[in-house]
Amino acid sequence: MKNRKDRILAVGLAILLVVSLLAGTSILMAAKTDVSQSKVMMGIGKSKTIKMKNTGKKVSVKILSGKRNISIKKGKKNIKITGKKEGKARLSVRTGNETIVYQVIVTKDEENGSMITVESSEYTITYQLNNSQAAEELYNQLPLTLEVENYSDNEKIFYPPEELKTSDTPKSNGSTGSLSYYAPWNDVVMFYEDASAASGLYELGTVVSGEEYISKLSGEITVSKAD
């Protein structure tokens, strides 16, 4: 009888433990918000428009920081962002259960270059180039279809067919989302985690959208002009 009671008690404790674990998991899942992030770059006095999905649902827009740097105008199916002052801002857009936090970077017009896309069979990543010579030379070689490679645990790389000249090109510190050029190896670097600055590493631009996909790139990619 005692053994039976012990077994019943043991089973009860096991069930309680499982229930507790499941409850804890549910709480964690409930607390996890569906938030993604994207970057928007623009010049002072310039505007960019965000098209909204699920427009049948309630949409709320809020400037989280940098109110001096941007203004917003909400339409039925889009949100227009205008750069007011050089600097950074954060904008929250919520549609139904989906929330996207936009990191907005307002720069002087002369600092903005062209935009390019990096596409695989599954993912698309958009970069805003700066106005450096190296960025312009990369842009002039597009479109390119080539292989993307892993390097270390924080970057993807590809090799353009022609070497890029780095005159007037700023140095890169290897920050997350940076599109850089490593001159000694003639490779373009897409950082998805922070890295250390290196001699010969130059900044070509920064990711605008699809940052979360950089680490997932593999095989053949197509690098194209976006505008």
C-alpha atoms as a printed R data frame, in Angstrom:
    type eleno elety resid chain resno      x      y       z
1   ATOM     1    CA   MET     A     1  0.000  0.000   0.000
2   ATOM     2    CA   LYS     A     2  2.793  2.328   0.861
3   ATOM     3    CA   ASN     A     3  4.530  1.643  -2.466
4   ATOM     4    CA   ARG     A     4  1.272  2.299  -4.307
5   ATOM     5    CA   LYS     A     5  0.881  5.621  -2.491
6   ATOM     6    CA   ASP     A     6  4.487  6.493  -3.221
7   ATOM     7    CA   ARG     A     7  3.938  5.740  -6.901
8   ATOM     8    CA   ILE     A     8  0.748  7.796  -6.986
9   ATOM     9    CA   LEU     A     9  2.561 10.644  -5.260
10  ATOM    10    CA   ALA     A    10  5.475 10.384  -7.690
11  ATOM    11    CA   VAL     A    11  3.150 10.378 -10.687
12  ATOM    12    CA   GLY     A    12  1.255 13.342  -9.264
13  ATOM    13    CA   LEU     A    13  4.457 15.288  -8.751
14  ATOM    14    CA   ALA     A    14  5.590 14.460 -12.290
15  ATOM    15    CA   ILE     A    15  2.272 15.644 -13.736
16  ATOM    16    CA   LEU     A    16  2.465 18.813 -11.669
17  ATOM    17    CA   LEU     A    17  6.000 19.442 -12.904
18  ATOM    18    CA   VAL     A    18  4.969 18.975 -16.544
19  ATOM    19    CA   VAL     A    19  1.958 21.260 -16.097
20  ATOM    20    CA   SER     A    20  4.172 23.865 -14.449
21  ATOM    21    CA   LEU     A    21  6.665 23.681 -17.282
22  ATOM    22    CA   LEU     A    22  3.919 23.957 -19.892
23  ATOM    23    CA   ALA     A    23  2.373 26.867 -18.034
24  ATOM    24    CA   GLY     A    24  5.740 28.567 -17.885
25  ATOM    25    CA   THR     A    25  6.197 27.996 -21.589
26  ATOM    26    CA   SER     A    26  2.771 29.453 -22.294
27  ATOM    27    CA   ILE     A    27  3.573 32.513 -20.255
28  ATOM    28    CA   LEU     A    28  6.841 32.984 -22.087
29  ATOM    29    CA   MET     A    29  5.165 32.553 -25.468
30  ATOM    30    CA   ALA     A    30  2.412 34.961 -24.541
31  ATOM    31    CA   ALA     A    31  4.944 37.527 -23.407
32  ATOM    32    CA   LYS     A    32  6.908 37.231 -26.660
33  ATOM    33    CA   THR     A    33  5.738 39.975 -28.993
34  ATOM    34    CA   ASP     A    34  5.618 39.704 -32.766
35  ATOM    35    CA   VAL     A    35  8.033 42.515 -33.527
36  ATOM    36    CA   SER     A    36 10.322 42.873 -36.528
37  ATOM    37    CA   GLN     A    37 12.629 45.730 -37.388
38  ATOM    38    CA   SER     A    38 13.544 47.569 -40.561
39  ATOM    39    CA   LYS     A    39 15.674 50.547 -41.489
40  ATOM    40    CA   VAL     A    40 14.747 53.579 -43.546
41  ATOM    41    CA   MET     A    41 17.262 56.130 -44.814
42  ATOM    42    CA   MET     A    42 16.452 59.523 -46.308
43  ATOM    43    CA   GLY     A    43 17.859 62.979 -46.817
44  ATOM    44    CA   ILE     A    44 16.715 66.151 -45.096
45  ATOM    45    CA   GLY     A    45 13.500 67.339 -46.744
46  ATOM    46    CA   LYS     A    46 13.063 64.005 -48.532
47  ATOM    47    CA   SER     A    47 10.213 61.549 -47.955
48  ATOM    48    CA   LYS     A    48  9.693 57.810 -48.106
49  ATOM    49    CA   THR     A    49  6.431 55.880 -47.982
50  ATOM    50    CA   ILE     A    50  5.696 52.679 -46.074
51  ATOM    51    CA   LYS     A    51  2.915 50.575 -47.544
52  ATOM    52    CA   MET     A    52  0.768 48.932 -44.874
53  ATOM    53    CA   LYS     A    53 -0.514 45.361 -44.943
54  ATOM    54    CA   ASN     A    54 -3.840 44.170 -43.523
55  ATOM    55    CA   THR     A    55 -5.330 47.630 -43.973
56  ATOM    56    CA   GLY     A    56 -8.721 46.299 -42.881
57  ATOM    57    CA   LYS     A    57 -7.370 46.143 -39.353
58  ATOM    58    CA   LYS     A    58 -6.709 49.028 -36.995
59  ATOM    59    CA   VAL     A    59 -3.344 50.676 -37.587
60  ATOM    60    CA   SER     A    60 -1.517 52.711 -34.978
61  ATOM    61    CA   VAL     A    61  1.633 54.759 -35.569
62  ATOM    62    CA   LYS     A    62  3.895 56.228 -32.908
63  ATOM    63    CA   ILE     A    63  7.245 58.007 -32.994
64  ATOM    64    CA   LEU     A    64  9.237 56.340 -30.226
65  ATOM    65    CA   SER     A    65 12.254 58.653 -30.405
66  ATOM    66    CA   GLY     A    66 13.710 61.407 -32.570
67  ATOM    67    CA   LYS     A    67 10.572 63.524 -32.991
68  ATOM    68    CA   ARG     A    68 12.747 66.466 -34.028
69  ATOM    69    CA   ASN     A    69 14.212 64.487 -36.923
70  ATOM    70    CA   ILE     A    70 11.091 63.247 -38.738
71  ATOM    71    CA   SER     A    71  7.440 63.969 -39.374
72  ATOM    72    CA   ILE     A    72  4.798 61.416 -40.373
73  ATOM    73    CA   LYS     A    73  1.567 61.521 -42.327
74  ATOM    74    CA   LYS     A    74 -0.754 58.536 -42.149
75  ATOM    75    CA   GLY     A    75 -2.911 57.645 -45.152
76  ATOM    76    CA   LYS     A    76 -5.423 54.850 -45.657
77  ATOM    77    CA   LYS     A    77 -2.855 52.421 -47.066
78  ATOM    78    CA   ASN     A    78  0.496 54.013 -46.346
79  ATOM    79    CA   ILE     A    79  2.574 56.118 -43.995
80  ATOM    80    CA   LYS     A    80  4.698 58.963 -45.355
81  ATOM    81    CA   ILE     A    81  7.904 59.736 -43.431
82  ATOM    82    CA   THR     A    82  9.716 63.023 -44.060
83  ATOM    83    CA   GLY     A    83 13.212 63.885 -42.860
84  ATOM    84    CA   LYS     A    84 13.341 67.164 -40.937
85  ATOM    85    CA   LYS     A    85 16.743 67.195 -39.280
86  ATOM    86    CA   GLU     A    86 19.901 65.094 -39.528
87  ATOM    87    CA   GLY     A    87 19.862 62.306 -36.952
88  ATOM    88    CA   LYS     A    88 18.054 59.108 -35.986
89  ATOM    89    CA   ALA     A    89 14.481 58.246 -35.043
90  ATOM    90    CA   ARG     A    90 12.424 55.159 -34.192
91  ATOM    91    CA   LEU     A    91  8.896 54.639 -35.465
92  ATOM    92    CA   SER     A    92  6.438 51.950 -34.303
93  ATOM    93    CA   VAL     A    93  3.744 50.744 -36.731
94  ATOM    94    CA   ARG     A    94  1.192 48.266 -35.425
95  ATOM    95    CA   THR     A    95 -1.306 46.478 -37.687
96  ATOM    96    CA   GLY     A    96 -3.501 43.903 -35.981
97  ATOM    97    CA   ASN     A    97 -1.100 41.669 -34.021
98  ATOM    98    CA   GLU     A    98  1.975 42.679 -36.008
99  ATOM    99    CA   THR     A    99  4.321 45.425 -34.873
100 ATOM   100    CA   ILE     A   100  7.230 46.744 -36.909
101 ATOM   101    CA   VAL     A   101  9.769 49.146 -35.424
102 ATOM   102    CA   TYR     A   102 11.438 51.247 -38.096
103 ATOM   103    CA   GLN     A   103 14.866 52.741 -37.470
104 ATOM   104    CA   VAL     A   104 14.913 55.974 -39.455
105 ATOM   105    CA   ILE     A   105 18.224 57.599 -40.390
106 ATOM   106    CA   VAL     A   106 18.073 61.153 -41.730
107 ATOM   107    CA   THR     A   107 21.230 62.307 -43.499
108 ATOM   108    CA   LYS     A   108 22.398 65.153 -45.689
109 ATOM   109    CA   ASP     A   109 21.435 64.544 -49.307
110 ATOM   110    CA   GLU     A   110 24.999 64.188 -50.516
111 ATOM   111    CA   GLU     A   111 25.542 61.225 -48.170
112 ATOM   112    CA   ASN     A   112 22.839 59.118 -49.855
113 ATOM   113    CA   GLY     A   113 23.768 56.976 -52.827
114 ATOM   114    CA   SER     A   114 21.837 54.395 -54.818
115 ATOM   115    CA   MET     A   115 20.008 51.362 -53.489
116 ATOM   116    CA   ILE     A   116 20.709 47.721 -54.353
117 ATOM   117    CA   THR     A   117 19.098 44.371 -53.606
118 ATOM   118    CA   VAL     A   118 20.700 41.041 -52.765
119 ATOM   119    CA   GLU     A   119 18.387 38.159 -53.637
120 ATOM   120    CA   SER     A   120 18.524 34.405 -53.167
121 ATOM   121    CA   SER     A   121 15.807 31.921 -54.070
122 ATOM   122    CA   GLU     A   122 14.116 32.638 -50.718
123 ATOM   123    CA   TYR     A   123 15.240 36.021 -49.399
124 ATOM   124    CA   THR     A   124 15.594 39.641 -50.494
125 ATOM   125    CA   ILE     A   125 17.803 42.181 -48.725
126 ATOM   126    CA   THR     A   126 17.941 45.870 -49.632
127 ATOM   127    CA   TYR     A   127 20.948 48.123 -49.017
128 ATOM   128    CA   GLN     A   128 21.335 51.900 -49.182
129 ATOM   129    CA   LEU     A   129 24.739 52.704 -50.630
130 ATOM   130    CA   ASN     A   130 26.765 55.737 -49.629
131 ATOM   131    CA   ASN     A   131 28.228 58.113 -52.205
132 ATOM   132    CA   SER     A   132 31.759 56.731 -52.091
133 ATOM   133    CA   GLN     A   133 33.789 55.754 -55.128
134 ATOM   134    CA   ALA     A   134 33.858 52.082 -54.104
135 ATOM   135    CA   ALA     A   135 30.062 51.991 -53.726
136 ATOM   136    CA   GLU     A   136 29.613 53.633 -57.122
137 ATOM   137    CA   GLU     A   137 31.984 51.148 -58.764
138 ATOM   138    CA   LEU     A   138 30.088 48.224 -57.255
139 ATOM   139    CA   TYR     A   139 26.811 49.722 -58.467
140 ATOM   140    CA   ASN     A   140 28.174 50.104 -62.001
141 ATOM   141    CA   GLN     A   141 29.003 46.373 -62.153
142 ATOM   142    CA   LEU     A   142 25.424 45.319 -61.436
143 ATOM   143    CA   PRO     A   143 23.563 43.108 -62.030
144 ATOM   144    CA   LEU     A   144 25.757 40.235 -60.821
145 ATOM   145    CA   THR     A   145 24.894 36.597 -60.231
146 ATOM   146    CA   LEU     A   146 27.486 34.854 -58.074
147 ATOM   147    CA   GLU     A   147 28.051 32.613 -55.066
148 ATOM   148    CA   VAL     A   148 27.745 33.861 -51.501
149 ATOM   149    CA   GLU     A   149 30.123 32.397 -48.922
150 ATOM   150    CA   ASN     A   150 30.266 32.131 -45.132
151 ATOM   151    CA   TYR     A   151 33.110 33.785 -43.313
152 ATOM   152    CA   SER     A   152 33.575 33.550 -39.557
153 ATOM   153    CA   ASP     A   153 30.305 33.614 -37.602
154 ATOM   154    CA   ASN     A   154 29.184 37.158 -38.360
155 ATOM   155    CA   GLU     A   155 29.400 37.795 -42.095
156 ATOM   156    CA   LYS     A   156 28.537 36.651 -45.607
157 ATOM   157    CA   ILE     A   157 30.834 37.561 -48.483
158 ATOM   158    CA   PHE     A   158 30.881 37.652 -52.267
159 ATOM   159    CA   TYR     A   159 33.507 38.585 -54.841
160 ATOM   160    CA   PRO     A   160 32.674 41.196 -57.526
161 ATOM   161    CA   PRO     A   161 34.502 40.533 -60.807
162 ATOM   162    CA   GLU     A   162 36.332 43.869 -60.773
163 ATOM   163    CA   GLU     A   163 38.347 45.443 -57.964
164 ATOM   164    CA   LEU     A   164 36.798 48.494 -56.292
165 ATOM   165    CA   LYS     A   165 38.820 51.691 -55.913
166 ATOM   166    CA   THR     A   166 38.544 53.052 -52.382
167 ATOM   167    CA   SER     A   167 39.376 56.734 -52.866
168 ATOM   168    CA   ASP     A   168 37.055 58.901 -50.704
169 ATOM   169    CA   THR     A   169 35.498 55.745 -49.219
170 ATOM   170    CA   PRO     A   170 35.000 55.842 -45.412
171 ATOM   171    CA   LYS     A   171 36.451 53.146 -43.191
172 ATOM   172    CA   SER     A   172 34.040 50.521 -41.845
173 ATOM   173    CA   ASN     A   173 33.800 49.447 -38.208
174 ATOM   174    CA   GLY     A   174 32.070 46.173 -39.148
175 ATOM   175    CA   SER     A   175 28.772 46.945 -37.424
176 ATOM   176    CA   THR     A   176 25.645 44.814 -37.827
177 ATOM   177    CA   GLY     A   177 23.873 45.576 -41.102
178 ATOM   178    CA   SER     A   178 26.929 47.164 -42.694
179 ATOM   179    CA   LEU     A   179 27.770 46.488 -46.340
180 ATOM   180    CA   SER     A   180 31.541 46.726 -46.529
181 ATOM   181    CA   TYR     A   181 34.463 46.068 -48.856
182 ATOM   182    CA   TYR     A   182 37.639 44.308 -47.740
183 ATOM   183    CA   ALA     A   183 40.230 45.618 -50.180
184 ATOM   184    CA   PRO     A   184 43.029 43.071 -49.503
185 ATOM   185    CA   TRP     A   185 40.754 40.212 -50.656
186 ATOM   186    CA   ASN     A   186 38.515 42.173 -53.043
187 ATOM   187    CA   ASP     A   187 35.368 40.838 -51.356
188 ATOM   188    CA   VAL     A   188 32.110 42.548 -50.391
189 ATOM   189    CA   VAL     A   189 31.070 41.809 -46.807
190 ATOM   190    CA   MET     A   190 27.509 41.662 -45.441
191 ATOM   191    CA   PHE     A   191 27.698 41.818 -41.629
192 ATOM   192    CA   TYR     A   192 24.845 40.226 -39.665
193 ATOM   193    CA   GLU     A   193 26.627 40.556 -36.297
194 ATOM   194    CA   ASP     A   194 29.057 43.168 -35.020
195 ATOM   195    CA   ALA     A   195 32.718 42.606 -35.876
196 ATOM   196    CA   SER     A   196 35.973 44.365 -35.145
197 ATOM   197    CA   ALA     A   197 37.262 47.031 -37.489
198 ATOM   198    CA   ALA     A   198 40.119 45.873 -39.698
199 ATOM   199    CA   SER     A   199 42.725 47.595 -41.811
200 ATOM   200    CA   GLY     A   200 41.530 47.702 -45.401
201 ATOM   201    CA   LEU     A   201 37.809 47.450 -44.512
202 ATOM   202    CA   TYR     A   202 35.665 50.174 -46.137
203 ATOM   203    CA   GLU     A   203 32.005 51.141 -45.755
204 ATOM   204    CA   LEU     A   204 29.778 50.839 -48.847
205 ATOM   205    CA   GLY     A   205 26.363 51.291 -47.225
206 ATOM   206    CA   THR     A   206 23.879 49.896 -44.726
207 ATOM   207    CA   VAL     A   207 20.950 47.491 -44.782
208 ATOM   208    CA   VAL     A   208 17.498 49.019 -45.230
209 ATOM   209    CA   SER     A   209 15.334 45.905 -45.077
210 ATOM   210    CA   GLY     A   210 15.825 42.157 -44.720
211 ATOM   211    CA   GLU     A   211 18.597 42.357 -42.119
212 ATOM   212    CA   GLU     A   212 17.269 39.197 -40.463
213 ATOM   213    CA   TYR     A   213 17.870 37.239 -43.690
214 ATOM   214    CA   ILE     A   214 21.578 37.986 -44.182
215 ATOM   215    CA   SER     A   215 22.734 35.056 -42.049
216 ATOM   216    CA   LYS     A   216 20.438 32.700 -43.995
217 ATOM   217    CA   LEU     A   217 21.901 33.414 -47.433
218 ATOM   218    CA   SER     A   218 23.541 30.498 -49.207
219 ATOM   219    CA   GLY     A   219 24.377 29.323 -52.698
220 ATOM   220    CA   GLU     A   220 23.705 31.574 -55.672
221 ATOM   221    CA   ILE     A   221 22.622 35.191 -55.180
222 ATOM   222    CA   THR     A   222 21.775 38.042 -57.558
223 ATOM   223    CA   VAL     A   223 22.920 41.566 -56.718
224 ATOM   224    CA   SER     A   224 20.896 44.167 -58.626
225 ATOM   225    CA   LYS     A   225 20.146 47.874 -58.845
226 ATOM   226    CA   ALA     A   226 17.018 48.731 -56.876
227 ATOM   227    CA   ASP     A   227 16.318 52.101 -58.489
